[in-house]
Tab-separated table of C-alpha atoms in Angstrom:
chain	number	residue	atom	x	y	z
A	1	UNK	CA	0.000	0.000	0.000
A	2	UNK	CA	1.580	3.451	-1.218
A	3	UNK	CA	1.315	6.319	1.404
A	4	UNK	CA	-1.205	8.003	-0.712
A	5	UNK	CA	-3.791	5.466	-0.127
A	6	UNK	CA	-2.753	4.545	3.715
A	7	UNK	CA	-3.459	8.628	4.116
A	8	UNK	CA	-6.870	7.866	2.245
A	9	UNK	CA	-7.583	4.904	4.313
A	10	UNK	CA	-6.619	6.735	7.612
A	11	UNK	CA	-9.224	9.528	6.749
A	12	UNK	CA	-11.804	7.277	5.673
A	13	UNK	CA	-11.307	5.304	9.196
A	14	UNK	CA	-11.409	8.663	11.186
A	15	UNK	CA	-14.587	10.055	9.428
A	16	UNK	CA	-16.367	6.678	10.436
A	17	UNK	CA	-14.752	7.081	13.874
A	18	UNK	CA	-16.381	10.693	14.182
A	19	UNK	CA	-19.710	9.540	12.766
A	20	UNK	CA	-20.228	6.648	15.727
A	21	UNK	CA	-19.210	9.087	18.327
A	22	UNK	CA	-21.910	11.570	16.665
A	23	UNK	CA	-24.272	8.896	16.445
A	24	UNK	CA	-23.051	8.098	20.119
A	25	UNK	CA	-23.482	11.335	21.464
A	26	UNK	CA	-26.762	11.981	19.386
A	27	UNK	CA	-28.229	9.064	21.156
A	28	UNK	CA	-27.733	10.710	24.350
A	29	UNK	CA	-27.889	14.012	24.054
A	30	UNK	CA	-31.721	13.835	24.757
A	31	UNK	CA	-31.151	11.678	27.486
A	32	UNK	CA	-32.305	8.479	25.426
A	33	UNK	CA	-30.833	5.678	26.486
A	34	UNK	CA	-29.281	2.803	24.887
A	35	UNK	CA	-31.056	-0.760	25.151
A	36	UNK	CA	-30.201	-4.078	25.792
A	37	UNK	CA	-32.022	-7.269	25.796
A	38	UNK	CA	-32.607	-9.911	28.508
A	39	UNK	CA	-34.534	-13.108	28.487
A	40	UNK	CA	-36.766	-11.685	25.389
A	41	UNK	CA	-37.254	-8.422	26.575
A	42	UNK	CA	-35.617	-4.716	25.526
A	43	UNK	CA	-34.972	-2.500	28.992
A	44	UNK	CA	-32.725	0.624	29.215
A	45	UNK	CA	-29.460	0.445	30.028
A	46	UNK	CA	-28.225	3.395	32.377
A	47	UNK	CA	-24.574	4.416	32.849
A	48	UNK	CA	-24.223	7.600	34.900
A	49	UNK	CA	-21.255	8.606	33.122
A	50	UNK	CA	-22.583	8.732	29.621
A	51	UNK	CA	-25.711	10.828	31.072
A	52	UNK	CA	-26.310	13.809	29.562
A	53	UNK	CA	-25.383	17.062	32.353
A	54	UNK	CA	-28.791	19.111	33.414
A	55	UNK	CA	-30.021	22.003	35.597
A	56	UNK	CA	-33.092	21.316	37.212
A	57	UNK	CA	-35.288	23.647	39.380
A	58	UNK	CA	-37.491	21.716	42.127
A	59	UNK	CA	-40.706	23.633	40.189
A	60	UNK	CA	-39.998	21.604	37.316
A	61	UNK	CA	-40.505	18.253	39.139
A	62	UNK	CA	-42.777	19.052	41.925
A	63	UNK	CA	-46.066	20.497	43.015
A	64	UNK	CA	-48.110	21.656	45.888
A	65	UNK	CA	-45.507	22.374	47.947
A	66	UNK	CA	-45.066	22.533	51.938
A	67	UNK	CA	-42.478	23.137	54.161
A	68	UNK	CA	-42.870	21.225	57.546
A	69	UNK	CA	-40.955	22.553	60.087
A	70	UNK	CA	-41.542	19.333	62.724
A	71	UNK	CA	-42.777	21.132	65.942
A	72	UNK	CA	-40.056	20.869	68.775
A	73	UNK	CA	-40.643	20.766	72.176
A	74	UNK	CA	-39.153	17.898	75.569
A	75	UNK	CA	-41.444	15.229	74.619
A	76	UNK	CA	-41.060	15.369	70.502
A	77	UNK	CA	-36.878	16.293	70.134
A	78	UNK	CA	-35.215	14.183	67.841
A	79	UNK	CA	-31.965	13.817	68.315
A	80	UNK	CA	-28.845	12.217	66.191
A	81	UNK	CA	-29.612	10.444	62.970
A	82	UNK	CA	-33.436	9.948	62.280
A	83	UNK	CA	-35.333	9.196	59.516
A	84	UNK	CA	-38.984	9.220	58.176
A	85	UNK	CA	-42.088	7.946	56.903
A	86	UNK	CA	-44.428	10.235	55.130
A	87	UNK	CA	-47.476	9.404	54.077
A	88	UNK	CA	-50.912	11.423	54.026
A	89	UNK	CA	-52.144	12.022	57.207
A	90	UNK	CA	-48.748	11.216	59.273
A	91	UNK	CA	-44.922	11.472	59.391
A	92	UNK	CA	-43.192	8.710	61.265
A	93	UNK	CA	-39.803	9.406	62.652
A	94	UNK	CA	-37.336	7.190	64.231
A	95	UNK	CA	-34.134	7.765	65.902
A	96	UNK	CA	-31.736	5.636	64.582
A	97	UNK	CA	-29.497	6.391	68.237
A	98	UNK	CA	-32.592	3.932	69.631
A	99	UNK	CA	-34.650	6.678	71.508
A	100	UNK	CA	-37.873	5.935	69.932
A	101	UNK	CA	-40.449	6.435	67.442
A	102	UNK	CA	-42.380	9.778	67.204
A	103	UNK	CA	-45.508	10.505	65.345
A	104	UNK	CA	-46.551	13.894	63.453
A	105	UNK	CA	-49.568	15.436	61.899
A	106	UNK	CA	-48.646	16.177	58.515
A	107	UNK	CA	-48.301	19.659	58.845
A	108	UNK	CA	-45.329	18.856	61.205
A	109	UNK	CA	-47.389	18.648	64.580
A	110	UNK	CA	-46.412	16.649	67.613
A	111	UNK	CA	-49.292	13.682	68.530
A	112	UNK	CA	-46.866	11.287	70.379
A	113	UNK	CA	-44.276	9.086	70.753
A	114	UNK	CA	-45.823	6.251	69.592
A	115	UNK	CA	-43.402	3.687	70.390
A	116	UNK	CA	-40.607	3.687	73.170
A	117	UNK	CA	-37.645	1.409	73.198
A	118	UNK	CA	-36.260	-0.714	75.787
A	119	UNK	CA	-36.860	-4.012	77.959
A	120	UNK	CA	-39.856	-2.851	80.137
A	121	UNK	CA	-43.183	-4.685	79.024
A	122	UNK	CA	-44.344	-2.021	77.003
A	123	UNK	CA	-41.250	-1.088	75.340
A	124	UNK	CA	-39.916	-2.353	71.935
A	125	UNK	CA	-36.831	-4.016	72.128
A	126	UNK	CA	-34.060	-2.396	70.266
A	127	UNK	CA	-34.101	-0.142	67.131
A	128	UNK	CA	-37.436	-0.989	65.025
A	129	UNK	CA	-37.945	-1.841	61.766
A	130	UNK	CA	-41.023	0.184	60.448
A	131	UNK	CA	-43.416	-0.121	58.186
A	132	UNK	CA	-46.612	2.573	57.618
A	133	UNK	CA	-49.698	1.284	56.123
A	134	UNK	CA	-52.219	4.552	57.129
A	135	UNK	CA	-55.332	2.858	55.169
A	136	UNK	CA	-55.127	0.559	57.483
A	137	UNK	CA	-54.587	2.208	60.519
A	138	UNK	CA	-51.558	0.904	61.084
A	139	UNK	CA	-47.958	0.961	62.271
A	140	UNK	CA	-45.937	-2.354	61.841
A	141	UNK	CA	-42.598	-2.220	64.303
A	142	UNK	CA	-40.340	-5.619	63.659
A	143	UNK	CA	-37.357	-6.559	65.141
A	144	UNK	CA	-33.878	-7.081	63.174
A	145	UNK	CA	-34.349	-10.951	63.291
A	146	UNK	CA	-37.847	-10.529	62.566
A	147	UNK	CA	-38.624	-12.975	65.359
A	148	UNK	CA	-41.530	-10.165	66.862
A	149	UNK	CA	-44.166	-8.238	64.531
A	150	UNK	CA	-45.960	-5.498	66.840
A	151	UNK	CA	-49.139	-3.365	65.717
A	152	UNK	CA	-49.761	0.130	66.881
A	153	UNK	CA	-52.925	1.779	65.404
A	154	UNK	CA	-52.226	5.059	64.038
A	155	UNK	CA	-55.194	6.909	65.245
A	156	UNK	CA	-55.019	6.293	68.832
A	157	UNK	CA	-51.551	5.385	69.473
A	158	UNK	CA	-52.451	1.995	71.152
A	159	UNK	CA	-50.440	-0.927	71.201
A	160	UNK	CA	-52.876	-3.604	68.982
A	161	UNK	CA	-50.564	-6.885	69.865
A	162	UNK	CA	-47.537	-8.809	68.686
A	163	UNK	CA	-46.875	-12.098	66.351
A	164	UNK	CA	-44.053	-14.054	67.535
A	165	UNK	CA	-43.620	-16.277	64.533
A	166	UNK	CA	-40.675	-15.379	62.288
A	167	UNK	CA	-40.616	-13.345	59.357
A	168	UNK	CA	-37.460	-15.275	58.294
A	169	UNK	CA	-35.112	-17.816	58.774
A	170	UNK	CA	-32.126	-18.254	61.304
A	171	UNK	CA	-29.198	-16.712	59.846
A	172	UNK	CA	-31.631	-13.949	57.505
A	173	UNK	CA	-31.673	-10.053	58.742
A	174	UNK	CA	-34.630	-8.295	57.503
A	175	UNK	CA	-33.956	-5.324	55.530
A	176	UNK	CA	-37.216	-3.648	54.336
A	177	UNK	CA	-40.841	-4.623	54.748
A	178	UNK	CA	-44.262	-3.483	53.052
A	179	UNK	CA	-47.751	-4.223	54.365
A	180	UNK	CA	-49.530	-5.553	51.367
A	181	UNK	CA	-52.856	-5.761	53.143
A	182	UNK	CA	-55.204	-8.787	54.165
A	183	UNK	CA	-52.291	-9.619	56.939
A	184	UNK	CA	-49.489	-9.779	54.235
A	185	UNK	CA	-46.116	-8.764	54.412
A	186	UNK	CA	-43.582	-8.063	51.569
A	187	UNK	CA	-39.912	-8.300	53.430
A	188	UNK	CA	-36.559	-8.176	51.448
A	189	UNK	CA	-33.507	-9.821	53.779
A	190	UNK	CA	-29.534	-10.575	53.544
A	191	UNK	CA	-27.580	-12.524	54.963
A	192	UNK	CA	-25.031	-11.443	57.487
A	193	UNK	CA	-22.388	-14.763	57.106
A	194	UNK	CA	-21.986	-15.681	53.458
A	195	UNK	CA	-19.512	-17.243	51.120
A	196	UNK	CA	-18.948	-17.193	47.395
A	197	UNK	CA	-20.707	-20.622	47.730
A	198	UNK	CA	-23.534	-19.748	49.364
A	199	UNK	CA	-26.737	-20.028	46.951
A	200	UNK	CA	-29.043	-17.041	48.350
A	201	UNK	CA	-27.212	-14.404	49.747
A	202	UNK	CA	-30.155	-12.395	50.049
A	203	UNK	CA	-34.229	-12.406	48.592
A	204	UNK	CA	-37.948	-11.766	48.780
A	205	UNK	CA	-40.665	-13.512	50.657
A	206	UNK	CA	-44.391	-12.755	51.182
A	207	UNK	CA	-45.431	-14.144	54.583
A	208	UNK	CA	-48.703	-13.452	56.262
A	209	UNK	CA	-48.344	-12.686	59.703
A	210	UNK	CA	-48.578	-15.101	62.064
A	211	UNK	CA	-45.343	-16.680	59.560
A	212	UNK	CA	-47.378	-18.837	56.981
A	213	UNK	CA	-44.894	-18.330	53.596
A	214	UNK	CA	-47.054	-17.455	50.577
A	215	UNK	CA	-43.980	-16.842	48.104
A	216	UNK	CA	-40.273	-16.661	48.137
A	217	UNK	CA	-37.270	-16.081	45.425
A	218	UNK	CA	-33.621	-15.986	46.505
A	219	UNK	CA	-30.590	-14.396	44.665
A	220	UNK	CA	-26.659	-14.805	44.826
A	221	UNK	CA	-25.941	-11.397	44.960
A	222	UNK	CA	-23.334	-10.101	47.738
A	223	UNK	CA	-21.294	-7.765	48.680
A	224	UNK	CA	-17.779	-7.156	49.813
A	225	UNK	CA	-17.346	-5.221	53.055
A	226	UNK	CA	-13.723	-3.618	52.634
A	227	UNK	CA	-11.932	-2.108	55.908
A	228	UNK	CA	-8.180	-1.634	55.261
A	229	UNK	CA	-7.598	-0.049	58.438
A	230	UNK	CA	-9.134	-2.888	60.312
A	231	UNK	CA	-7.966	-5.392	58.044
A	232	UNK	CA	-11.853	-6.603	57.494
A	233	UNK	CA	-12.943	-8.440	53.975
A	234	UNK	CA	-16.367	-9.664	54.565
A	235	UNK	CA	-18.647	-10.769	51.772
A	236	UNK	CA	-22.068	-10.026	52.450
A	237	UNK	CA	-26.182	-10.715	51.110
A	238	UNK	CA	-27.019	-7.482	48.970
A	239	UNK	CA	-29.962	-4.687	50.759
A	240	UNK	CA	-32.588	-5.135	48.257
A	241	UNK	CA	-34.849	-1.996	48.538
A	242	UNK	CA	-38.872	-2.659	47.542
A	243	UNK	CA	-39.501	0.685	45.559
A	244	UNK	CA	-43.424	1.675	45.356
A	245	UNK	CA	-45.132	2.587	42.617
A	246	UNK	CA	-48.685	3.900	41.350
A	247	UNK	CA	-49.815	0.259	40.605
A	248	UNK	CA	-50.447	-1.502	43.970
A	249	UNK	CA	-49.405	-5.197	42.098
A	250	UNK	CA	-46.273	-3.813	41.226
A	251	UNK	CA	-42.839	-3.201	43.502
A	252	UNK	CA	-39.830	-2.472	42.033
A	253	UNK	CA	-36.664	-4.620	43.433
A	254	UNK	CA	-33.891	-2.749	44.045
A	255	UNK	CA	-30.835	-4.394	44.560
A	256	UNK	CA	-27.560	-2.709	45.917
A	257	UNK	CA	-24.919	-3.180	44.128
A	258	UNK	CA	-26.155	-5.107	41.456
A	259	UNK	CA	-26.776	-4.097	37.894
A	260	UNK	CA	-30.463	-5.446	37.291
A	261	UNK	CA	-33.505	-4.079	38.816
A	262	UNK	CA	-36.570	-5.960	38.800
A	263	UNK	CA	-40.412	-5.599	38.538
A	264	UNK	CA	-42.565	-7.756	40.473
A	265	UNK	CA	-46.193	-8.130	40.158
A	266	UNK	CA	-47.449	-9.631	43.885
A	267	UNK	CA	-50.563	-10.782	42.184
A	268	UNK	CA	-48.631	-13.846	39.680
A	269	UNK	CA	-45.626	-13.589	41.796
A	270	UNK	CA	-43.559	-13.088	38.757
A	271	UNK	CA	-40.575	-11.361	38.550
A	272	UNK	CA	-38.513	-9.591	35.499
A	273	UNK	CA	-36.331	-7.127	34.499
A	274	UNK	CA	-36.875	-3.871	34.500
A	275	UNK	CA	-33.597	-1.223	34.331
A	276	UNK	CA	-30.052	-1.863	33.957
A	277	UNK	CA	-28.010	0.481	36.209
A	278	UNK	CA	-24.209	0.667	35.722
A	279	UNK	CA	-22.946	2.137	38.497
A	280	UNK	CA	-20.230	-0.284	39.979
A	281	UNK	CA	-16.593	-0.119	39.242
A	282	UNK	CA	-14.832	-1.990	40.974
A	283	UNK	CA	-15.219	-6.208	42.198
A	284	UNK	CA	-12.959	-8.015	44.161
A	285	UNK	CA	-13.029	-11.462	43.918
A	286	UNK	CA	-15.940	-11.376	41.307
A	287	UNK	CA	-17.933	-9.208	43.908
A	288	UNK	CA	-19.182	-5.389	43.863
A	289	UNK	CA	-17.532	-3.549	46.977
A	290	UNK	CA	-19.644	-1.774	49.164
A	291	UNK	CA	-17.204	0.254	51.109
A	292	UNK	CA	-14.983	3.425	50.248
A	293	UNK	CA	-12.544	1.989	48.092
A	294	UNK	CA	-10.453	3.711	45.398
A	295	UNK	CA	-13.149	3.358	42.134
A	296	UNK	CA	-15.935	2.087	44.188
A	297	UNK	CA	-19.689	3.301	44.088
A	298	UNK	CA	-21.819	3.821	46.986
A	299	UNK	CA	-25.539	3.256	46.304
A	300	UNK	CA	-28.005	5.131	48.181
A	301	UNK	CA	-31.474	3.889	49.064
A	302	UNK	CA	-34.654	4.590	46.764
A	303	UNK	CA	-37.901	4.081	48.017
A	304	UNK	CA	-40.208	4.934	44.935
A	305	UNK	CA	-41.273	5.055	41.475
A	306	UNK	CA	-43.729	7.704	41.019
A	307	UNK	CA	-45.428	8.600	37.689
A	308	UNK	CA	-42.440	6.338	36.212
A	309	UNK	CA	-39.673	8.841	38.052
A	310	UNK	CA	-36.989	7.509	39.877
A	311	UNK	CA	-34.625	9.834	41.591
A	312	UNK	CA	-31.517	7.876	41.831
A	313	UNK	CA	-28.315	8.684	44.295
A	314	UNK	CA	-24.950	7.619	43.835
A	315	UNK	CA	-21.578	8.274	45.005
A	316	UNK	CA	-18.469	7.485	43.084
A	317	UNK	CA	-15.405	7.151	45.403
A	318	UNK	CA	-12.241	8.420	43.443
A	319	UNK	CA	-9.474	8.078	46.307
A	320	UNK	CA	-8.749	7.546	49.469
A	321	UNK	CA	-6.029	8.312	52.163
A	322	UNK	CA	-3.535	6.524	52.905
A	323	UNK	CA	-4.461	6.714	56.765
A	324	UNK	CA	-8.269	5.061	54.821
A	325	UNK	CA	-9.919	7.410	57.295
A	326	UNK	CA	-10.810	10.445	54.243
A	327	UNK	CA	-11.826	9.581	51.118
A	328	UNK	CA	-12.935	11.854	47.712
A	329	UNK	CA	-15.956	11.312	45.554
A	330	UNK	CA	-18.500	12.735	43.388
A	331	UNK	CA	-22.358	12.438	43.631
A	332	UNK	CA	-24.406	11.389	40.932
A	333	UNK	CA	-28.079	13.045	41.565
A	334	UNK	CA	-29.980	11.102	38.330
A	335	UNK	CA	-33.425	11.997	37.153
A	336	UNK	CA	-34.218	8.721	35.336
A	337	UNK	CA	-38.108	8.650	33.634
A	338	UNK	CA	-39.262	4.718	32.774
A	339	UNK	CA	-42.023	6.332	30.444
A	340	UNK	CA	-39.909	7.536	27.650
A	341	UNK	CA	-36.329	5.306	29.382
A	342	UNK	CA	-34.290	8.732	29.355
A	343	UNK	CA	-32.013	9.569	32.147
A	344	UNK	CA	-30.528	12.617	33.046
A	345	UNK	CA	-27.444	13.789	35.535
A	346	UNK	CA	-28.956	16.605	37.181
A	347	UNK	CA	-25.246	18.798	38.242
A	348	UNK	CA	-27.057	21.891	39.536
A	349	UNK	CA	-30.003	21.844	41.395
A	350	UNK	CA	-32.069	24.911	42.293
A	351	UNK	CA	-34.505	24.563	45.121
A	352	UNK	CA	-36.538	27.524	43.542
A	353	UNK	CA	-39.172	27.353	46.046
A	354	UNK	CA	-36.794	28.777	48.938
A	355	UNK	CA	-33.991	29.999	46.338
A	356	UNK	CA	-31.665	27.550	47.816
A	357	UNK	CA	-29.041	25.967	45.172
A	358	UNK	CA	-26.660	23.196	45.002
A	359	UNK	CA	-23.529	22.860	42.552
A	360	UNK	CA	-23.166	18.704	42.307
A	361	UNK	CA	-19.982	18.787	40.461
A	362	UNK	CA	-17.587	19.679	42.531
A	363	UNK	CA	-15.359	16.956	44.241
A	364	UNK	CA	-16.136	16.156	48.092
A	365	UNK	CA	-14.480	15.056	51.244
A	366	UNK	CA	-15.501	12.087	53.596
A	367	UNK	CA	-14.628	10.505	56.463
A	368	UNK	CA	-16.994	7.483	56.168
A	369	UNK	CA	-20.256	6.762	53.507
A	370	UNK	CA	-22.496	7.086	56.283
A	371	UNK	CA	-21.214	10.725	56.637
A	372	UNK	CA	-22.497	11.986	53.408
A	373	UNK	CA	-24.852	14.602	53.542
A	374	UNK	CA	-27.524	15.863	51.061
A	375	UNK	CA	-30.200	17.943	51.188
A	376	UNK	CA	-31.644	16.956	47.582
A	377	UNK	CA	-34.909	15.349	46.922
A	378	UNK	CA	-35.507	11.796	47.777
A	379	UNK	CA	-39.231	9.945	46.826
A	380	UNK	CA	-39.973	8.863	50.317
A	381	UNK	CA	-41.232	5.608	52.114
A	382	UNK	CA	-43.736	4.318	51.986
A	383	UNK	CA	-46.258	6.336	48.914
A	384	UNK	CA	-43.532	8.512	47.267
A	385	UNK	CA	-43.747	11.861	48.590
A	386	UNK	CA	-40.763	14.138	47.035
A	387	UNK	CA	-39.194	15.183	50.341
A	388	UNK	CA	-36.239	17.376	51.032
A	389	UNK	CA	-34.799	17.004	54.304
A	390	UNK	CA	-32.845	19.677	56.683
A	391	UNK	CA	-31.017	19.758	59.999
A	392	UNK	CA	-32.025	22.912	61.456
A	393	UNK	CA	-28.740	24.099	61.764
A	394	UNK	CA	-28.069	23.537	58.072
A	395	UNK	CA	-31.237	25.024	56.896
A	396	UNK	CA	-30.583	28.183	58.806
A	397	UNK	CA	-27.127	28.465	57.009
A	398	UNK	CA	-28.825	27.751	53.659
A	399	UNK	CA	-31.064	30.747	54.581
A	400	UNK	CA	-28.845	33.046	55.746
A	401	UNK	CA	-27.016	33.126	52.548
A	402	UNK	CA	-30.134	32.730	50.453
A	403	UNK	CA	-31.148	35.852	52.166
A	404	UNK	CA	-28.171	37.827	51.365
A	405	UNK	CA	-28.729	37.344	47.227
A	406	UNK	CA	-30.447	40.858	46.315
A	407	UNK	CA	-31.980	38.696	43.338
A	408	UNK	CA	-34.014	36.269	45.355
A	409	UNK	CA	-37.576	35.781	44.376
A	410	UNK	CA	-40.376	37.844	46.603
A	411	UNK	CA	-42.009	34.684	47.839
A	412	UNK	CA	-38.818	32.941	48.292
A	413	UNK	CA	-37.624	35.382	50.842
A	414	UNK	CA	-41.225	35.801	52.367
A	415	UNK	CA	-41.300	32.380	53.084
A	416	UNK	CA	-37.507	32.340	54.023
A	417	UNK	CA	-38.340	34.365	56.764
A	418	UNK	CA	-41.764	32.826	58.110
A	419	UNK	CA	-39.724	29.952	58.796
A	420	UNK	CA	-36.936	31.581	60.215
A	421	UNK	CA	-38.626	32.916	62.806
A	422	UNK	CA	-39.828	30.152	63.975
A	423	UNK	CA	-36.753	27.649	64.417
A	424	UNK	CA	-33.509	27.600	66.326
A	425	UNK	CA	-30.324	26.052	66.066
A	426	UNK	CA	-31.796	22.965	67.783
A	427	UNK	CA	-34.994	22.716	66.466
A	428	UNK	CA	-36.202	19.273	64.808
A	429	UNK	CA	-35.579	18.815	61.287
A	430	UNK	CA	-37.050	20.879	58.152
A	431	UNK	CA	-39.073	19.045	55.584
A	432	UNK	CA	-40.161	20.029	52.408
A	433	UNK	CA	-43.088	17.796	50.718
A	434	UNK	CA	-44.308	18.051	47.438
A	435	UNK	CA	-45.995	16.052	44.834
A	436	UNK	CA	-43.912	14.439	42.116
A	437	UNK	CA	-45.271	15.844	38.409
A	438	UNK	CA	-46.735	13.676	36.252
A	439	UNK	CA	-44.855	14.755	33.625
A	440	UNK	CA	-41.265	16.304	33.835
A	441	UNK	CA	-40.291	18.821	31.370
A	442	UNK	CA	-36.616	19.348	31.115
């Protein structure tokens, strides 16, 4: 071949190199994403690098809008970690520290503490595993082995009775549970002592509840817990996460970790794929790692599917120190809409509604996952409520500055300072509930 036609040949190959990155880039540059197929059936496949960068404004995915500050006073402070329930008439919080669980009105006011922890006869032992299910009247509080099931009713705050016949196995921690009605219960587990050998790591069952086991499905998905600095490799079942949705047959499986999320329909028991995310990096010894490791990714948990809207958080783990107690990463806030299979990395997010804003691009410090904050929208436990959640402390500091910007919107600021003058320092949490759209225009 003369050099005249190698140059020719060279071109050629470099135009068709250009046009599959067009066509690439083309195919994503509406947030349409590529498919693949699995046992017959064409699902999206989601990488949150190839995503395509967005600004998004929380009036763009959300409507009627409330802020909740949660009333404060010696019987209702929450202190240390705590999360929620929301659902229409109530908010459930529980102290993760093991203090309790306290019940709101959903416009944030104290009713009671609805359940108290200890070992007294009427207290629940240890940290409870909750589950709201307000048509019912109900409040389901299980233990971590799942070998108790207690029943509070909502309305009156009266303890209804226990089940003492396990949820699971010996050897299974429960995870997550969902109260599918007519006494059934829709619990994801792992296991805490697990080899590469071991054939379900983790899984589904629906049990009623006095323990009677209506359906089961395992899977050999684990983990690998990595801790350098204590010398600790422990493989471990994969948190599987039951996602709601609009159709009451229909949870979404989450799986941590693991690439394929799954549909199933409680009414045929049937399970199949639904999303491919691509979010790990890194395995070690043909497992994902769930730890900060250099090139590892941190999954955070979902709770919902509303209108077909997932709002997905991840953390990519870049380094870490040598001394393993910092670490750097980036978060990955991802809009991702099942109706039309496009997904979108959302990099700077505008709370418009309080004129609050968040740049997601820039490179973070941590000392441990657990110690990564956010303040972004999450579609809560147990119906989907979009809910933004914020210390008091933090919120004021979001304020302040919000306050200083000459440009913020009228109602912004009015409502900025309505709520300021109503919380301290030490207040209980901040929480702004809205309605997801049914359709998202970006």
């Amino acid at each position: 071949m003369n050099y005249n036609s190698f140059s020719i040949l060279v071109f050629i190959i470099a135009l068709l190199s250009i046009g599959c990155s067009n066509q690439k880039n083309k195919k994503l540059s509406d947030g349409k994403l590529p498919t693949v197929e699995i046992n017959g059936m064409k699902i999206a496949d989601l990488d949150p690098y190839l995503l395509v960068p967005v600004d998004v404004k929380l009036s763009q995915l959300t409507e009627n809008i409330r802020i909740i500050p949660l009333e404060t006073n010696p019987e209702s402070l929450l202190s240390g970690s705590v999360d929620f329930q929301i659902g229409e008439k109530y908010i459930i919080a529980r102290n993760r520290t093991g203090e309790g669980v306290f019940q709101f009105t959903i416009d944030g006011s104290f009713i009671r503490k609805i359940i108290a922890t200890g070992s007294a006869p009427d207290e629940f032992p240890g940290m409870p595993i909750l589950c709201l299910a307000e048509k019912e009247d109900l409040l389901l509080a299980i233990t971590f082995r799942s070998d108790h099931i207690y029943l509070y009713s909502l309305s009156s705050g009266s303890f209804l009775g226990s089940f003492n016949k396990p949820l699971l196995d010996p050897g299974e921690s429960l995870y997550e549970c969902r109260y599918l009605g007519d006494s059934l219960v829709l619990v994801s587990y792992n296991k805490l002592s697990v080899n590469e050998k071991t054939a379900n790591k983790c899984g589904l069952k629906i049990k009623t509840l006095d323990g009677k086991l209506i359906w089961e499905k395992g899977f050999d998905y684990g983990s690998r817990m990595i801790l350098s600095i204590s010398d600790i490799n422990q493989l471990l079942g994969s948190n599987i996460s039951l996602l709601s949705t609009g159709n009451t047959d229909e949870y979404i499986i989450q799986i941590e970790d693991q690439d394929t999320v799954y549909s199933l329909d409680i009414g045929t028991y049937s399970l199949r794929p639904k999303l491919l995310k691509r979010f790990e990096k890194i395995k070690v010894g043909g497992f994902p790692v769930s730890s900060a490791v250099p090139d590892c990714g941190i999954e955070e948990q979902e709770f919902a599917s509303v209108n077909g809207y997932q709002l997905k958080h991840y953390i990519h783990v870049n380094d870490v120190a040598d001394d393993r107690i910092y670490a750097s990463y980036e978060r990955f806030f991802i809009l991702y809409d099942d109706n039309t299979k496009q997904a979108y990395r959302i990099v700077n997010y505008e709370n418009d509604f309080l004129g609050f804003s968040q740049n997601l691009e820039q490179h973070m410090e941590i000392t441990a996952p657990g110690d990564i904050p956010h303040n972004l929208p999450v579609l809560s436990k147990p119906d989907g409520k979009l809910v933004e959640i914020y210390e008091a402390l933090h919120f004021l500091d979001y304020a302040t500055r919000a306050l200083e910007n000459p440009e913020l919107d009228p109602l912004a600021r009015k409502r900025l300072q309505d709520i300021t003058g109503k919380v301290i320092e030490t207040s209980n949490p901040i929480l702004l509930i809205g309605d997801m759209k049914e359709n998202v225009d970006l």
